[in-house]
Amino acid sequence: MQNPFGNGDNNEGPNGLPVPPNYATVAKPDSGDIRIGKVGFSYTAFLFNFLVPIFRGDWYNLLCMIGIDAGAVLGLYSIHFSTVQAQSMAYSVLELVLDLLWGFIYNLMYFRHLFNLGYQPATKRSLDLLEKSRYLKKK
């Protein structure tokens, strides 16, 4: 199959399908389970927040996201604002900050949780990408 990404012989996906250059493949050695995920900023987590871990079946990180969001919103509502408009503006800014936070760190959280579950990089290219992006410590 011709590789549409133009990154050489990067056919490490299921059944030898090509994987984009900023995606890493991790596998669980004992079960043979394979996960492919993007390394870097998560536009899906930035735009769709809680839907991303739900679709990935990543319940641990979903609960972490809900807990941090709930704590931040409850903390904001404990502050007394002089007008409703000021409170609304503060809430909007808080939501934007939280969306940016999840966009920047969700993929890191996802891969680190997979490593805690026993997954390992499936190929040398994935290992190099994960180490270069500091998702995995160099050995």
JSON list of C-alpha atoms in Angstrom, two decimals:
[
{"chain": "A", "resi": 1, "resn": "MET", "atom": "CA", "xyz": [0.00, 0.00, 0.00]},
{"chain": "A", "resi": 2, "resn": "GLN", "atom": "CA", "xyz": [1.24, 3.47, -0.84]},
{"chain": "A", "resi": 3, "resn": "ASN", "atom": "CA", "xyz": [1.98, 5.61, 2.21]},
{"chain": "A", "resi": 4, "resn": "PRO", "atom": "CA", "xyz": [-0.04, 8.87, 1.96]},
{"chain": "A", "resi": 5, "resn": "PHE", "atom": "CA", "xyz": [1.95, 10.52, 4.77]},
{"chain": "A", "resi": 6, "resn": "GLY", "atom": "CA", "xyz": [5.29, 10.51, 2.93]},
{"chain": "A", "resi": 7, "resn": "ASN", "atom": "CA", "xyz": [7.26, 9.28, 5.95]},
{"chain": "A", "resi": 8, "resn": "GLY", "atom": "CA", "xyz": [9.01, 6.26, 4.47]},
{"chain": "A", "resi": 9, "resn": "ASP", "atom": "CA", "xyz": [8.09, 2.73, 5.43]},
{"chain": "A", "resi": 10, "resn": "ASN", "atom": "CA", "xyz": [6.05, 3.65, 8.48]},
{"chain": "A", "resi": 11, "resn": "ASN", "atom": "CA", "xyz": [3.56, 0.80, 8.26]},
{"chain": "A", "resi": 12, "resn": "GLU", "atom": "CA", "xyz": [3.25, 0.07, 11.96]},
{"chain": "A", "resi": 13, "resn": "GLY", "atom": "CA", "xyz": [-0.54, 0.30, 12.17]},
{"chain": "A", "resi": 14, "resn": "PRO", "atom": "CA", "xyz": [-2.87, -2.68, 12.27]},
{"chain": "A", "resi": 15, "resn": "ASN", "atom": "CA", "xyz": [-2.43, -4.99, 9.26]},
{"chain": "A", "resi": 16, "resn": "GLY", "atom": "CA", "xyz": [0.52, -2.91, 8.07]},
{"chain": "A", "resi": 17, "resn": "LEU", "atom": "CA", "xyz": [-1.43, 0.32, 7.56]},
{"chain": "A", "resi": 18, "resn": "PRO", "atom": "CA", "xyz": [0.64, 3.53, 7.58]},
{"chain": "A", "resi": 19, "resn": "VAL", "atom": "CA", "xyz": [0.58, 5.79, 10.63]},
{"chain": "A", "resi": 20, "resn": "PRO", "atom": "CA", "xyz": [1.04, 9.60, 10.51]},
{"chain": "A", "resi": 21, "resn": "PRO", "atom": "CA", "xyz": [4.47, 10.82, 11.64]},
{"chain": "A", "resi": 22, "resn": "ASN", "atom": "CA", "xyz": [3.21, 12.37, 14.91]},
{"chain": "A", "resi": 23, "resn": "TYR", "atom": "CA", "xyz": [1.38, 9.22, 16.05]},
{"chain": "A", "resi": 24, "resn": "ALA", "atom": "CA", "xyz": [2.91, 6.53, 18.26]},
{"chain": "A", "resi": 25, "resn": "THR", "atom": "CA", "xyz": [1.98, 2.87, 18.48]},
{"chain": "A", "resi": 26, "resn": "VAL", "atom": "CA", "xyz": [2.05, 1.13, 21.86]},
{"chain": "A", "resi": 27, "resn": "ALA", "atom": "CA", "xyz": [1.34, -2.52, 22.55]},
{"chain": "A", "resi": 28, "resn": "LYS", "atom": "CA", "xyz": [0.74, -4.69, 25.59]},
{"chain": "A", "resi": 29, "resn": "PRO", "atom": "CA", "xyz": [3.13, -7.63, 25.25]},
{"chain": "A", "resi": 30, "resn": "ASP", "atom": "CA", "xyz": [1.10, -10.25, 27.13]},
{"chain": "A", "resi": 31, "resn": "SER", "atom": "CA", "xyz": [-2.25, -9.63, 25.41]},
{"chain": "A", "resi": 32, "resn": "GLY", "atom": "CA", "xyz": [-1.13, -8.21, 22.06]},
{"chain": "A", "resi": 33, "resn": "ASP", "atom": "CA", "xyz": [-3.48, -5.22, 22.45]},
{"chain": "A", "resi": 34, "resn": "ILE", "atom": "CA", "xyz": [-2.37, -2.28, 20.28]},
{"chain": "A", "resi": 35, "resn": "ARG", "atom": "CA", "xyz": [-3.19, 1.41, 20.82]},
{"chain": "A", "resi": 36, "resn": "ILE", "atom": "CA", "xyz": [-2.33, 4.22, 18.44]},
{"chain": "A", "resi": 37, "resn": "GLY", "atom": "CA", "xyz": [-2.35, 7.78, 19.72]},
{"chain": "A", "resi": 38, "resn": "LYS", "atom": "CA", "xyz": [-1.25, 11.24, 18.73]},
{"chain": "A", "resi": 39, "resn": "VAL", "atom": "CA", "xyz": [1.75, 12.83, 20.39]},
{"chain": "A", "resi": 40, "resn": "GLY", "atom": "CA", "xyz": [1.41, 16.56, 20.99]},
{"chain": "A", "resi": 41, "resn": "PHE", "atom": "CA", "xyz": [-1.47, 19.02, 21.31]},
{"chain": "A", "resi": 42, "resn": "SER", "atom": "CA", "xyz": [-4.90, 17.34, 21.33]},
{"chain": "A", "resi": 43, "resn": "TYR", "atom": "CA", "xyz": [-7.31, 19.42, 19.29]},
{"chain": "A", "resi": 44, "resn": "THR", "atom": "CA", "xyz": [-10.08, 16.92, 20.05]},
{"chain": "A", "resi": 45, "resn": "ALA", "atom": "CA", "xyz": [-9.61, 17.33, 23.82]},
{"chain": "A", "resi": 46, "resn": "PHE", "atom": "CA", "xyz": [-9.50, 21.12, 23.35]},
{"chain": "A", "resi": 47, "resn": "LEU", "atom": "CA", "xyz": [-12.79, 21.13, 21.42]},
{"chain": "A", "resi": 48, "resn": "PHE", "atom": "CA", "xyz": [-14.72, 18.19, 22.85]},
{"chain": "A", "resi": 49, "resn": "ASN", "atom": "CA", "xyz": [-13.36, 17.85, 26.43]},
{"chain": "A", "resi": 50, "resn": "PHE", "atom": "CA", "xyz": [-14.93, 14.82, 28.11]},
{"chain": "A", "resi": 51, "resn": "LEU", "atom": "CA", "xyz": [-15.95, 13.03, 24.90]},
{"chain": "A", "resi": 52, "resn": "VAL", "atom": "CA", "xyz": [-12.36, 12.10, 24.06]},
{"chain": "A", "resi": 53, "resn": "PRO", "atom": "CA", "xyz": [-11.69, 9.85, 27.08]},
{"chain": "A", "resi": 54, "resn": "ILE", "atom": "CA", "xyz": [-15.20, 8.39, 26.77]},
{"chain": "A", "resi": 55, "resn": "PHE", "atom": "CA", "xyz": [-14.59, 7.32, 23.16]},
{"chain": "A", "resi": 56, "resn": "ARG", "atom": "CA", "xyz": [-11.12, 5.98, 24.02]},
{"chain": "A", "resi": 57, "resn": "GLY", "atom": "CA", "xyz": [-12.44, 4.06, 27.04]},
{"chain": "A", "resi": 58, "resn": "ASP", "atom": "CA", "xyz": [-10.02, 6.02, 29.23]},
{"chain": "A", "resi": 59, "resn": "TRP", "atom": "CA", "xyz": [-12.12, 6.12, 32.42]},
{"chain": "A", "resi": 60, "resn": "TYR", "atom": "CA", "xyz": [-9.25, 7.01, 34.75]},
{"chain": "A", "resi": 61, "resn": "ASN", "atom": "CA", "xyz": [-8.39, 10.22, 32.90]},
{"chain": "A", "resi": 62, "resn": "LEU", "atom": "CA", "xyz": [-12.09, 11.04, 32.46]},
{"chain": "A", "resi": 63, "resn": "LEU", "atom": "CA", "xyz": [-12.52, 11.03, 36.24]},
{"chain": "A", "resi": 64, "resn": "CYS", "atom": "CA", "xyz": [-9.36, 13.15, 36.65]},
{"chain": "A", "resi": 65, "resn": "MET", "atom": "CA", "xyz": [-10.69, 15.71, 34.16]},
{"chain": "A", "resi": 66, "resn": "ILE", "atom": "CA", "xyz": [-14.12, 15.83, 35.79]},
{"chain": "A", "resi": 67, "resn": "GLY", "atom": "CA", "xyz": [-12.59, 16.23, 39.26]},
{"chain": "A", "resi": 68, "resn": "ILE", "atom": "CA", "xyz": [-10.27, 19.07, 38.25]},
{"chain": "A", "resi": 69, "resn": "ASP", "atom": "CA", "xyz": [-13.00, 20.86, 36.26]},
{"chain": "A", "resi": 70, "resn": "ALA", "atom": "CA", "xyz": [-15.51, 20.50, 39.10]},
{"chain": "A", "resi": 71, "resn": "GLY", "atom": "CA", "xyz": [-13.01, 21.75, 41.67]},
{"chain": "A", "resi": 72, "resn": "ALA", "atom": "CA", "xyz": [-12.11, 24.78, 39.55]},
{"chain": "A", "resi": 73, "resn": "VAL", "atom": "CA", "xyz": [-15.75, 25.69, 38.88]},
{"chain": "A", "resi": 74, "resn": "LEU", "atom": "CA", "xyz": [-16.74, 25.25, 42.53]},
{"chain": "A", "resi": 75, "resn": "GLY", "atom": "CA", "xyz": [-13.75, 27.37, 43.55]},
{"chain": "A", "resi": 76, "resn": "LEU", "atom": "CA", "xyz": [-14.85, 30.07, 41.13]},
{"chain": "A", "resi": 77, "resn": "TYR", "atom": "CA", "xyz": [-18.40, 30.03, 42.46]},
{"chain": "A", "resi": 78, "resn": "SER", "atom": "CA", "xyz": [-17.13, 30.47, 46.02]},
{"chain": "A", "resi": 79, "resn": "ILE", "atom": "CA", "xyz": [-15.85, 33.92, 45.04]},
{"chain": "A", "resi": 80, "resn": "HIS", "atom": "CA", "xyz": [-18.28, 36.80, 45.48]},
{"chain": "A", "resi": 81, "resn": "PHE", "atom": "CA", "xyz": [-18.57, 38.91, 42.31]},
{"chain": "A", "resi": 82, "resn": "SER", "atom": "CA", "xyz": [-20.21, 42.34, 42.27]},
{"chain": "A", "resi": 83, "resn": "THR", "atom": "CA", "xyz": [-22.16, 41.65, 39.07]},
{"chain": "A", "resi": 84, "resn": "VAL", "atom": "CA", "xyz": [-23.45, 38.65, 37.19]},
{"chain": "A", "resi": 85, "resn": "GLN", "atom": "CA", "xyz": [-21.53, 39.84, 34.14]},
{"chain": "A", "resi": 86, "resn": "ALA", "atom": "CA", "xyz": [-18.23, 39.72, 36.03]},
{"chain": "A", "resi": 87, "resn": "GLN", "atom": "CA", "xyz": [-19.00, 36.19, 37.20]},
{"chain": "A", "resi": 88, "resn": "SER", "atom": "CA", "xyz": [-19.96, 35.15, 33.68]},
{"chain": "A", "resi": 89, "resn": "MET", "atom": "CA", "xyz": [-16.74, 36.60, 32.27]},
{"chain": "A", "resi": 90, "resn": "ALA", "atom": "CA", "xyz": [-14.64, 34.84, 34.93]},
{"chain": "A", "resi": 91, "resn": "TYR", "atom": "CA", "xyz": [-16.40, 31.55, 34.17]},
{"chain": "A", "resi": 92, "resn": "SER", "atom": "CA", "xyz": [-15.72, 31.96, 30.43]},
{"chain": "A", "resi": 93, "resn": "VAL", "atom": "CA", "xyz": [-12.04, 32.66, 31.04]},
{"chain": "A", "resi": 94, "resn": "LEU", "atom": "CA", "xyz": [-11.80, 29.67, 33.39]},
{"chain": "A", "resi": 95, "resn": "GLU", "atom": "CA", "xyz": [-13.38, 27.36, 30.79]},
{"chain": "A", "resi": 96, "resn": "LEU", "atom": "CA", "xyz": [-10.96, 28.58, 28.10]},
{"chain": "A", "resi": 97, "resn": "VAL", "atom": "CA", "xyz": [-8.00, 28.01, 30.42]},
{"chain": "A", "resi": 98, "resn": "LEU", "atom": "CA", "xyz": [-9.22, 24.50, 31.27]},
{"chain": "A", "resi": 99, "resn": "ASP", "atom": "CA", "xyz": [-9.82, 23.69, 27.58]},
{"chain": "A", "resi": 100, "resn": "LEU", "atom": "CA", "xyz": [-6.27, 24.79, 26.76]},
{"chain": "A", "resi": 101, "resn": "LEU", "atom": "CA", "xyz": [-4.93, 22.76, 29.68]},
{"chain": "A", "resi": 102, "resn": "TRP", "atom": "CA", "xyz": [-6.63, 19.58, 28.44]},
{"chain": "A", "resi": 103, "resn": "GLY", "atom": "CA", "xyz": [-5.49, 20.27, 24.89]},
{"chain": "A", "resi": 104, "resn": "PHE", "atom": "CA", "xyz": [-1.87, 20.48, 26.00]},
{"chain": "A", "resi": 105, "resn": "ILE", "atom": "CA", "xyz": [-1.74, 17.60, 28.50]},
{"chain": "A", "resi": 106, "resn": "TYR", "atom": "CA", "xyz": [-4.45, 15.05, 27.61]},
{"chain": "A", "resi": 107, "resn": "ASN", "atom": "CA", "xyz": [-2.35, 12.99, 25.18]},
{"chain": "A", "resi": 108, "resn": "LEU", "atom": "CA", "xyz": [0.49, 12.94, 27.70]},
{"chain": "A", "resi": 109, "resn": "MET", "atom": "CA", "xyz": [-1.92, 11.73, 30.41]},
{"chain": "A", "resi": 110, "resn": "TYR", "atom": "CA", "xyz": [-3.30, 9.06, 28.06]},
{"chain": "A", "resi": 111, "resn": "PHE", "atom": "CA", "xyz": [0.10, 7.63, 27.16]},
{"chain": "A", "resi": 112, "resn": "ARG", "atom": "CA", "xyz": [1.39, 7.73, 30.74]},
{"chain": "A", "resi": 113, "resn": "HIS", "atom": "CA", "xyz": [-1.70, 5.83, 31.91]},
{"chain": "A", "resi": 114, "resn": "LEU", "atom": "CA", "xyz": [-1.15, 3.23, 29.17]},
{"chain": "A", "resi": 115, "resn": "PHE", "atom": "CA", "xyz": [2.48, 2.83, 30.31]},
{"chain": "A", "resi": 116, "resn": "ASN", "atom": "CA", "xyz": [1.26, 2.28, 33.88]},
{"chain": "A", "resi": 117, "resn": "LEU", "atom": "CA", "xyz": [-1.04, -0.46, 32.53]},
{"chain": "A", "resi": 118, "resn": "GLY", "atom": "CA", "xyz": [1.96, -2.26, 30.99]},
{"chain": "A", "resi": 119, "resn": "TYR", "atom": "CA", "xyz": [1.96, -0.96, 27.43]},
{"chain": "A", "resi": 120, "resn": "GLN", "atom": "CA", "xyz": [5.30, -0.43, 25.70]},
{"chain": "A", "resi": 121, "resn": "PRO", "atom": "CA", "xyz": [6.28, 1.31, 22.45]},
{"chain": "A", "resi": 122, "resn": "ALA", "atom": "CA", "xyz": [5.69, -1.14, 19.61]},
{"chain": "A", "resi": 123, "resn": "THR", "atom": "CA", "xyz": [8.46, 0.11, 17.29]},
{"chain": "A", "resi": 124, "resn": "LYS", "atom": "CA", "xyz": [11.77, 1.93, 17.45]},
{"chain": "A", "resi": 125, "resn": "ARG", "atom": "CA", "xyz": [10.18, 4.94, 15.69]},
{"chain": "A", "resi": 126, "resn": "SER", "atom": "CA", "xyz": [7.43, 5.15, 18.33]},
{"chain": "A", "resi": 127, "resn": "LEU", "atom": "CA", "xyz": [9.99, 4.82, 21.12]},
{"chain": "A", "resi": 128, "resn": "ASP", "atom": "CA", "xyz": [12.08, 7.65, 19.65]},
{"chain": "A", "resi": 129, "resn": "LEU", "atom": "CA", "xyz": [9.00, 9.87, 19.18]},
{"chain": "A", "resi": 130, "resn": "LEU", "atom": "CA", "xyz": [7.78, 9.28, 22.74]},
{"chain": "A", "resi": 131, "resn": "GLU", "atom": "CA", "xyz": [11.25, 9.92, 24.22]},
{"chain": "A", "resi": 132, "resn": "LYS", "atom": "CA", "xyz": [11.79, 13.05, 22.10]},
{"chain": "A", "resi": 133, "resn": "SER", "atom": "CA", "xyz": [8.41, 14.44, 23.24]},
{"chain": "A", "resi": 134, "resn": "ARG", "atom": "CA", "xyz": [9.19, 13.49, 26.86]},
{"chain": "A", "resi": 135, "resn": "TYR", "atom": "CA", "xyz": [6.18, 11.21, 27.13]},
{"chain": "A", "resi": 136, "resn": "LEU", "atom": "CA", "xyz": [8.60, 8.43, 28.09]},
{"chain": "A", "resi": 137, "resn": "LYS", "atom": "CA", "xyz": [11.88, 8.72, 29.98]},
{"chain": "A", "resi": 138, "resn": "LYS", "atom": "CA", "xyz": [15.02, 7.80, 28.07]},
{"chain": "A", "resi": 139, "resn": "LYS", "atom": "CA", "xyz": [16.54, 4.50, 29.07]}
]
